[in-house]
Amino acid sequence: MRAAPRDEASTRRASPPRSFFALLFVALAAPFLVRMAGTSVGTYSMFTSLRRYRLELWADDARVRPTSLRAHLGRDAARVIAVPDAGSIGETNVELLGADLEAIVELVCRLHPAARRARARLSVAPLGSSNAHPQIEERSCAGSGP
Amino acid sequence: MNAAANALDRLAAAARGIGRGEISPASYAWIRVGLAALFLLRVSDVFRPWIDWDHHLWVEGVDWSAATQARAAPRLDSPLLPGFSIFLRAADLLNALRIAGATLLLVGVLPRLCAATVALASFALMGADRYHYFHHLYLLYVSLAWLAFCPSGDALTVVPRTTPPRWAPAWPLTLLRAHVCAVYAAAGASKLNATWLSGESLFQMERAGLAGGHLWQLGVGVVGHRGLGWLSCLVELGLACALPVARWRLAAVGVAVLFHAFIEVSMMVSTFGLTSIVLLSAFLPWRARDEREPDAALSGKDEG
């Protein structure tokens, strides 16, 4: 008899809510769903796609050193973008940088208002390989004044 | 046919039991304290004089303070998620909110609200700046988001309780466990490629100075880069399979702790290993009871 009042509340507490299986699916599937979406963000794929990269920038035909952008970048962006000419090593951040060339070229345009065109070239190669795949972004600077 | 039907019945019964029952509130409290402490350690370099952390190499002061922002206009606008740049305007507020939230979380004040606040503010800031993405931060933020479902304020708290509850629902712990298993499964699955399994990735990491140390050299000497590649992949996939099985759970936790300790001393992973170890405490043999068991406090039996 003593145990009888137990506990409707406790039984309720012990039963998961209706949304439990939906939440369980999210917990289990999230890293695989983002991987299927074609990104390594959120996939916990540490160290599996390390690459050496090099970012080169031009305003018209004049080289713009990535380090010269430092004051215009946040700390974390500077760590990835404002690296020496020899380039650096990265993984997910290289993927994110590759998808950000348009914004970087836009920044070069705004910093060089006299330039007619700006260009970025990102060369990416797997560690230990010299077979770099360049990715190029170029745009007209018209109307990009500071 | 009967055997198949019995197996299906057992499977269905097991599925119905997922997430049911109750667990010691201490299980959540330790995870809460661990994640909050790691968060506070990671967002600044205040412990630089005493602890040598990986993130001290690139973090000075506090994340999102004025010193970490672009100093001059025009500034590069590179959100990770479209439209999230707007949160940069409130970076100071969001950062203050998440640090205050993590401090309250550490001492057990409004833990669900605080965990949700810290996770949401952190995701807003990560979404506002793609270059703030790191796997170890993402793991920490996602873990805090799952912690927001957990009743983690019933133990290890400064909030006085006249009668602290003896039991907490087990389903949030099931979600945390699923999250941990998914992390190991995803990390292991990403290594299922020829470059990794040949040992080439690890060899190149070593050449680039991204992996090394006495234990690393010992491992390479014993099984080679190829062996380390296979081992790391098999350990992660094995943990994803073994951790959900009650009889293998404790052994799996032991293997996982050794695995993270090896990585911690051999590579730069910042808080990833410690966050994983905190989360592994979800698999410890906390006292638990089935919902059909009588309440020990009422029946006079100690659940021990």
Coordinates of C-alpha atoms in Angstrom, one line a residue:
Chain A
M1 CA 0.0 0.0 0.0
R2 CA 2.9 2.3 0.8
A3 CA 4.1 2.1 -2.8
A4 CA 0.7 2.7 -4.4
P5 CA 0.7 6.5 -4.4
R6 CA 4.1 6.5 -6.1
D7 CA 3.9 7.8 -8.2
E8 CA 1.9 8.7 -11.0
A9 CA 4.3 11.7 -11.2
S10 CA 7.3 9.4 -11.2
T11 CA 5.9 7.2 -14.0
R12 CA 5.1 10.3 -16.0
R13 CA 8.6 11.5 -15.4
A14 CA 10.1 8.1 -16.4
S15 CA 8.3 8.2 -19.8
P16 CA 9.9 10.2 -22.6
P17 CA 7.9 13.0 -24.2
R18 CA 6.2 12.5 -27.6
S19 CA 9.0 14.3 -29.3
F20 CA 11.6 11.9 -27.9
F21 CA 12.1 9.7 -31.1
A22 CA 12.3 12.8 -33.3
L23 CA 15.0 14.2 -31.0
L24 CA 16.8 10.8 -31.0
F25 CA 16.8 10.8 -34.8
V26 CA 18.3 14.3 -34.8
A27 CA 21.0 13.3 -32.3
L28 CA 21.9 10.2 -34.3
A29 CA 21.6 11.5 -37.8
A30 CA 22.8 15.1 -37.7
P31 CA 26.5 14.5 -38.6
F32 CA 25.5 12.2 -41.4
L33 CA 22.9 14.5 -42.8
V34 CA 25.3 17.5 -43.0
R35 CA 27.8 15.2 -44.7
M36 CA 25.2 14.2 -47.3
A37 CA 24.6 18.0 -47.8
G38 CA 28.2 18.2 -49.0
T39 CA 29.9 20.0 -46.2
S40 CA 32.4 18.9 -43.6
V41 CA 31.0 21.4 -41.1
G42 CA 29.4 19.5 -38.3
T43 CA 30.7 16.1 -39.5
Y44 CA 33.5 15.6 -36.9
S45 CA 35.8 14.5 -39.7
M46 CA 39.0 15.7 -38.0
F47 CA 42.3 15.2 -39.8
T48 CA 40.8 13.3 -42.7
S49 CA 41.1 15.9 -45.4
L50 CA 44.1 18.1 -44.4
R51 CA 45.3 20.2 -47.3
R52 CA 48.0 22.7 -48.0
Y53 CA 46.5 25.9 -49.4
R54 CA 47.8 29.2 -50.8
L55 CA 45.7 32.3 -51.3
E56 CA 46.8 34.9 -53.9
L57 CA 45.1 38.2 -54.5
W58 CA 45.4 40.8 -57.2
A59 CA 44.0 44.3 -57.7
D60 CA 44.2 44.8 -61.5
D61 CA 47.7 43.3 -62.1
A62 CA 49.2 44.3 -58.7
R63 CA 49.7 41.6 -56.2
V64 CA 47.9 42.2 -52.9
R65 CA 49.4 40.3 -50.0
P66 CA 46.8 38.5 -47.9
T67 CA 48.7 39.7 -44.8
S68 CA 47.8 43.3 -45.8
L69 CA 44.1 42.5 -45.1
R70 CA 44.8 41.7 -41.5
A71 CA 43.3 44.9 -40.0
H72 CA 40.1 44.3 -41.9
L73 CA 39.7 40.7 -40.6
G74 CA 38.6 39.3 -37.3
R75 CA 41.1 37.2 -35.4
D76 CA 39.8 33.9 -36.7
A77 CA 39.6 35.1 -40.3
A78 CA 43.1 36.5 -40.1
R79 CA 44.4 33.1 -38.9
V80 CA 43.1 31.5 -42.1
I81 CA 43.4 34.3 -44.7
A82 CA 46.2 36.6 -43.6
V83 CA 48.9 33.9 -43.9
P84 CA 52.3 34.2 -45.4
D85 CA 52.8 33.8 -49.1
A86 CA 54.0 30.2 -48.7
G87 CA 50.5 29.3 -47.6
S88 CA 49.3 27.2 -44.7
I89 CA 47.6 23.9 -43.8
G90 CA 43.9 23.6 -43.1
E91 CA 40.9 21.4 -43.3
T92 CA 37.4 22.5 -42.9
N93 CA 38.6 26.1 -42.8
V94 CA 40.0 25.6 -46.4
E95 CA 36.6 24.5 -47.5
L96 CA 35.0 27.6 -45.9
L97 CA 37.7 29.8 -47.4
G98 CA 37.0 28.4 -50.9
A99 CA 33.3 29.3 -50.5
D100 CA 34.3 32.8 -49.4
L101 CA 36.4 34.0 -52.3
E102 CA 33.7 36.3 -53.6
A103 CA 33.6 38.2 -50.3
I104 CA 37.4 38.4 -50.2
V105 CA 37.6 39.8 -53.7
E106 CA 34.9 42.3 -52.8
L107 CA 37.0 43.4 -49.8
V108 CA 40.1 43.8 -52.2
C109 CA 38.0 46.0 -54.4
R110 CA 36.9 48.2 -51.5
L111 CA 40.5 48.5 -50.3
H112 CA 41.7 49.5 -53.8
P113 CA 39.1 51.9 -55.1
A114 CA 41.2 52.8 -58.1
A115 CA 41.3 49.2 -59.3
R116 CA 39.0 48.1 -62.1
R117 CA 39.2 44.4 -61.3
A118 CA 40.1 42.2 -58.4
R119 CA 41.0 38.5 -58.5
A120 CA 41.6 35.7 -55.9
R121 CA 43.2 32.4 -56.6
L122 CA 43.1 29.7 -54.0
S123 CA 45.4 26.7 -54.7
V124 CA 44.6 23.6 -52.7
A125 CA 46.6 20.4 -52.6
P126 CA 46.5 17.3 -50.3
L127 CA 49.3 17.2 -47.8
G128 CA 52.4 15.6 -49.5
S129 CA 51.1 16.3 -53.0
S130 CA 52.2 19.1 -55.3
N131 CA 49.1 18.6 -57.5
A132 CA 47.2 21.8 -56.5
H133 CA 43.8 22.5 -57.7
P134 CA 43.3 26.3 -58.3
Q135 CA 40.0 28.0 -57.7
I136 CA 39.7 31.5 -59.2
E137 CA 37.3 34.2 -58.4
E138 CA 37.4 37.5 -60.4
R139 CA 35.1 40.5 -60.5
S140 CA 34.8 44.0 -61.7
C141 CA 35.4 46.6 -59.0
A142 CA 33.0 49.2 -60.4
G143 CA 30.9 50.6 -57.6
S144 CA 32.8 49.1 -54.8
G145 CA 34.1 52.3 -53.2
P146 CA 34.8 52.3 -49.5
Chain B
M1 CA 9.4 -18.6 -38.1
N2 CA 8.9 -18.7 -34.3
A3 CA 12.5 -17.7 -33.7
A4 CA 12.1 -14.8 -36.1
A5 CA 8.9 -13.7 -34.4
N6 CA 10.5 -14.0 -31.0
A7 CA 13.5 -11.9 -32.2
L8 CA 11.1 -9.3 -33.6
D9 CA 9.2 -9.3 -30.3
R10 CA 12.3 -8.8 -28.3
L11 CA 13.4 -6.0 -30.6
A12 CA 10.1 -4.3 -30.3
A13 CA 10.2 -4.6 -26.5
A14 CA 13.7 -3.2 -26.5
A15 CA 12.6 -0.3 -28.7
R16 CA 9.7 0.4 -26.4
G17 CA 12.1 0.6 -23.5
I18 CA 14.4 3.1 -25.1
G19 CA 14.5 6.3 -23.1
R20 CA 12.2 5.0 -20.3
G21 CA 13.1 4.7 -16.6
E22 CA 14.9 7.0 -14.2
I23 CA 18.5 7.7 -13.4
S24 CA 20.5 9.4 -10.6
P25 CA 20.4 13.2 -11.0
A26 CA 24.2 13.2 -10.4
S27 CA 24.7 11.7 -13.9
Y28 CA 23.5 15.0 -15.4
A29 CA 25.2 17.2 -12.8
W30 CA 28.7 16.0 -13.6
I31 CA 28.2 16.5 -17.3
R32 CA 26.8 20.0 -16.6
V33 CA 29.8 21.0 -14.5
G34 CA 32.3 19.5 -17.0
L35 CA 30.8 21.2 -20.0
A36 CA 30.4 24.5 -18.3
A37 CA 33.9 24.5 -17.0
L38 CA 35.3 23.5 -20.4
F39 CA 33.3 26.3 -22.0
L40 CA 34.7 28.9 -19.6
L41 CA 38.2 27.6 -20.1
R42 CA 37.9 27.6 -23.9
V43 CA 36.5 31.2 -24.4
S44 CA 39.5 32.9 -22.8
D45 CA 43.1 32.5 -22.0
V46 CA 42.8 33.4 -18.3
F47 CA 44.4 30.1 -17.3
R48 CA 47.5 30.7 -19.5
P49 CA 49.9 31.0 -16.5
W50 CA 48.9 27.6 -15.1
I51 CA 47.7 25.4 -18.0
D52 CA 49.2 25.0 -21.4
W53 CA 46.1 24.7 -23.7
D54 CA 46.2 24.4 -27.4
H55 CA 43.8 27.4 -27.9
H56 CA 46.3 29.7 -26.1
L57 CA 48.2 29.6 -29.3
W58 CA 45.6 31.8 -31.0
V59 CA 43.3 33.1 -28.3
E60 CA 44.4 36.1 -26.3
G61 CA 41.9 37.7 -23.9
V62 CA 38.3 36.7 -24.4
D63 CA 36.7 35.4 -27.6
W64 CA 34.6 38.1 -29.3
S65 CA 36.1 40.9 -27.3
A66 CA 37.0 44.1 -29.3
A67 CA 40.6 42.8 -29.7
T68 CA 39.4 39.8 -31.7
Q69 CA 37.3 41.9 -34.2
A70 CA 38.5 43.6 -37.3
R71 CA 40.2 46.9 -36.4
A72 CA 39.5 48.8 -39.5
A73 CA 36.7 49.3 -42.1
P74 CA 35.8 47.9 -44.5
R75 CA 35.5 44.6 -42.6
L76 CA 35.2 41.2 -44.2
D77 CA 31.7 40.0 -43.9
S78 CA 31.7 36.2 -44.0
P79 CA 28.8 34.5 -42.2
L80 CA 28.7 30.7 -41.9
L81 CA 25.0 30.9 -42.3
P82 CA 23.3 33.4 -44.6
G83 CA 21.9 36.4 -42.7
F84 CA 23.7 35.6 -39.4
S85 CA 26.1 38.6 -39.9
I86 CA 23.4 40.6 -38.0
F87 CA 24.6 38.9 -34.8
L88 CA 28.0 40.5 -35.1
R89 CA 26.4 43.8 -34.1
A90 CA 25.4 42.2 -30.8
A91 CA 28.6 40.2 -30.4
D92 CA 29.5 41.9 -27.1
L93 CA 26.0 41.2 -25.7
L94 CA 25.8 37.6 -26.9
N95 CA 29.3 36.9 -25.6
A96 CA 28.5 38.4 -22.1
L97 CA 25.3 36.5 -22.1
R98 CA 27.0 33.1 -22.8
I99 CA 29.8 33.7 -20.3
A100 CA 27.2 34.6 -17.6
G101 CA 25.1 31.7 -18.7
A102 CA 28.1 29.3 -18.5
T103 CA 29.0 30.6 -15.0
L104 CA 25.5 30.1 -13.7
L105 CA 25.4 26.6 -15.4
L106 CA 28.6 25.7 -13.6
V107 CA 27.0 26.3 -10.2
G108 CA 23.6 24.8 -11.2
V109 CA 21.4 27.9 -11.4
L110 CA 18.6 27.6 -13.9
P111 CA 20.6 24.9 -15.8
R112 CA 18.3 24.2 -18.7
L113 CA 17.8 27.9 -19.5
C114 CA 21.5 28.6 -19.1
A115 CA 22.6 25.7 -21.3
A116 CA 20.1 26.7 -24.0
T117 CA 21.3 30.3 -23.7
V118 CA 24.9 29.4 -24.0
A119 CA 24.3 27.1 -26.9
L120 CA 22.1 29.5 -28.9
A121 CA 24.4 32.5 -28.3
S122 CA 27.4 30.5 -29.3
F123 CA 25.7 29.1 -32.5
A124 CA 24.6 32.7 -33.3
L125 CA 28.2 33.9 -33.1
M126 CA 29.6 30.9 -35.0
G127 CA 27.0 31.4 -37.7
A128 CA 28.0 35.1 -37.9
D129 CA 31.7 34.3 -38.7
R130 CA 32.6 31.2 -40.7
Y131 CA 36.2 31.4 -39.6
H132 CA 35.1 30.8 -36.0
Y133 CA 34.2 27.2 -36.9
F134 CA 36.2 24.5 -35.2
H135 CA 35.1 20.9 -34.8
H136 CA 36.0 21.1 -31.0
L137 CA 33.8 24.2 -30.5
Y138 CA 31.0 22.7 -32.6
L139 CA 31.1 19.6 -30.4
L140 CA 31.0 21.7 -27.2
Y141 CA 28.1 23.9 -28.4
V142 CA 26.0 20.9 -29.7
S143 CA 26.7 19.1 -26.4
L144 CA 25.4 22.2 -24.5
A145 CA 22.3 22.2 -26.6
W146 CA 21.6 18.6 -25.7
L147 CA 22.3 19.5 -22.0
A148 CA 19.4 22.0 -22.2
F149 CA 17.1 18.9 -22.2
C150 CA 18.6 17.5 -19.1
P151 CA 17.5 18.2 -15.5
S152 CA 21.0 18.8 -14.4
G153 CA 20.4 21.2 -11.5
D154 CA 19.4 18.6 -8.8
A155 CA 23.0 17.9 -7.7
L156 CA 26.3 19.8 -7.4
T157 CA 24.4 23.1 -7.2
V158 CA 24.5 26.2 -5.0
V159 CA 20.7 26.4 -5.1
P160 CA 19.5 25.2 -1.7
R161 CA 17.0 22.3 -1.9
T162 CA 15.0 21.0 1.0
T163 CA 14.3 17.7 -0.6
P164 CA 16.5 17.1 -3.6
P165 CA 14.8 14.6 -6.0
R166 CA 16.3 11.1 -5.9
W167 CA 15.6 10.4 -9.5
A168 CA 15.6 12.1 -12.8
P169 CA 14.1 11.0 -16.1
A170 CA 16.5 8.9 -18.1
W171 CA 15.4 9.9 -21.6
P172 CA 17.6 13.1 -21.8
L173 CA 20.6 10.8 -20.9
T174 CA 19.6 8.6 -23.8
L175 CA 19.7 11.6 -26.1
L176 CA 23.2 12.6 -24.8
R177 CA 24.4 9.0 -25.3
A178 CA 23.0 9.0 -28.9
H179 CA 24.8 12.2 -29.5
V180 CA 28.1 10.7 -28.3
C181 CA 27.7 7.5 -30.4
A182 CA 26.9 9.6 -33.5
V183 CA 30.1 11.7 -33.0
Y184 CA 32.2 8.5 -32.9
A185 CA 30.3 6.9 -35.8
A186 CA 30.7 10.0 -37.9
A187 CA 34.4 10.4 -37.0
G188 CA 35.1 6.7 -37.8
A189 CA 33.1 6.7 -41.0
S190 CA 35.0 9.8 -42.3
K191 CA 38.2 7.7 -42.0
L192 CA 36.9 5.0 -44.2
N193 CA 38.9 6.0 -47.2
A194 CA 42.1 4.7 -48.9
T195 CA 44.3 7.7 -48.0
W196 CA 43.5 7.4 -44.3
L197 CA 43.6 3.7 -44.1
S198 CA 47.0 3.5 -46.0
G199 CA 48.5 5.7 -43.2
E200 CA 49.4 8.4 -45.7
S201 CA 47.3 11.1 -43.9
L202 CA 49.0 10.3 -40.6
F203 CA 52.4 10.2 -42.2
Q204 CA 51.9 13.6 -43.8
M205 CA 50.5 15.0 -40.5
E206 CA 53.7 13.9 -38.8
R207 CA 55.8 15.4 -41.5
A208 CA 53.9 18.7 -41.2
G209 CA 54.4 18.8 -37.5
L210 CA 50.7 18.2 -36.7
A211 CA 51.3 14.9 -34.9
G212 CA 54.2 13.8 -32.7
G213 CA 55.5 13.1 -29.3
H214 CA 56.8 10.1 -27.4
L215 CA 53.5 8.1 -27.4
W216 CA 53.0 8.9 -31.1
Q217 CA 56.5 7.6 -31.9
L218 CA 55.9 4.5 -29.8
G219 CA 52.6 3.9 -31.7
V220 CA 54.3 4.4 -35.1
G221 CA 57.1 2.1 -34.0
V222 CA 54.7 -0.7 -33.0
V223 CA 52.0 -0.6 -35.7
G224 CA 53.2 2.0 -38.2
H225 CA 51.2 4.8 -39.7
R226 CA 49.0 2.4 -41.6
G227 CA 48.2 0.5 -38.3
L228 CA 47.4 3.7 -36.5
G229 CA 45.1 4.7 -39.3
W230 CA 43.2 1.4 -39.1
L231 CA 43.2 1.4 -35.3
S232 CA 41.8 4.9 -35.0
C233 CA 39.1 4.1 -37.5
L234 CA 38.2 0.8 -35.8
V235 CA 38.3 2.3 -32.3
E236 CA 35.8 5.1 -33.3
L237 CA 33.5 2.8 -35.1
G238 CA 33.8 0.2 -32.4
L239 CA 33.0 2.7 -29.7
A240 CA 29.8 3.8 -31.6
C241 CA 28.7 0.1 -31.5
A242 CA 29.9 -0.9 -28.0
L243 CA 28.8 2.1 -26.0
P244 CA 25.1 1.5 -26.4
V245 CA 25.5 -2.1 -25.2
A246 CA 25.2 -2.3 -21.4
R247 CA 27.6 -5.2 -20.8
W248 CA 30.4 -3.6 -23.0
R249 CA 29.8 0.0 -21.8
L250 CA 32.3 0.3 -19.1
A251 CA 35.1 -1.3 -21.1
A252 CA 34.2 0.9 -24.0
V253 CA 34.5 4.0 -21.8
G254 CA 38.0 2.8 -20.7
V255 CA 39.1 2.3 -24.3
A256 CA 37.7 5.7 -25.2
V257 CA 39.5 7.5 -22.4
L258 CA 42.8 5.9 -23.4
F259 CA 42.1 6.8 -27.0
H260 CA 41.5 10.4 -26.2
A261 CA 44.5 10.6 -23.9
F262 CA 46.7 9.3 -26.8
I263 CA 45.3 11.9 -29.2
E264 CA 45.6 14.7 -26.6
V265 CA 49.3 14.2 -26.2
S266 CA 50.0 13.6 -29.9
M267 CA 47.9 16.1 -31.8
M268 CA 46.4 19.6 -31.4
V269 CA 42.7 19.0 -30.7
S270 CA 42.0 21.7 -28.1
T271 CA 39.1 20.8 -25.9
F272 CA 37.8 18.0 -28.1
G273 CA 39.2 15.2 -26.0
L274 CA 38.2 16.6 -22.7
T275 CA 34.7 17.3 -24.0
S276 CA 34.4 13.7 -25.1
I277 CA 35.6 12.4 -21.8
V278 CA 33.0 14.6 -20.0
L279 CA 30.3 13.2 -22.3
L280 CA 31.5 9.7 -21.8
S281 CA 30.4 10.0 -18.1
A282 CA 26.9 9.6 -19.5
F283 CA 27.8 5.9 -20.0
L284 CA 29.0 5.3 -16.4
P285 CA 26.9 2.8 -14.3
W286 CA 24.8 5.4 -12.6
R287 CA 22.2 4.0 -10.3
A288 CA 19.0 3.6 -12.3
R289 CA 15.6 2.1 -12.0
D290 CA 12.9 0.9 -14.3
E291 CA 9.6 2.8 -14.2
R292 CA 7.9 -0.4 -12.9
E293 CA 10.2 -0.8 -9.9
P294 CA 8.8 0.3 -6.6
D295 CA 10.2 3.5 -5.2
A296 CA 12.9 2.5 -2.7
A297 CA 12.2 5.6 -0.6
L298 CA 8.6 4.4 -0.1
S299 CA 9.2 0.7 0.0
G300 CA 12.2 1.0 2.4
K301 CA 14.6 -0.7 0.0
D302 CA 17.8 1.1 -0.8
E303 CA 18.5 1.2 -4.5
G304 CA 22.2 1.5 -3.9

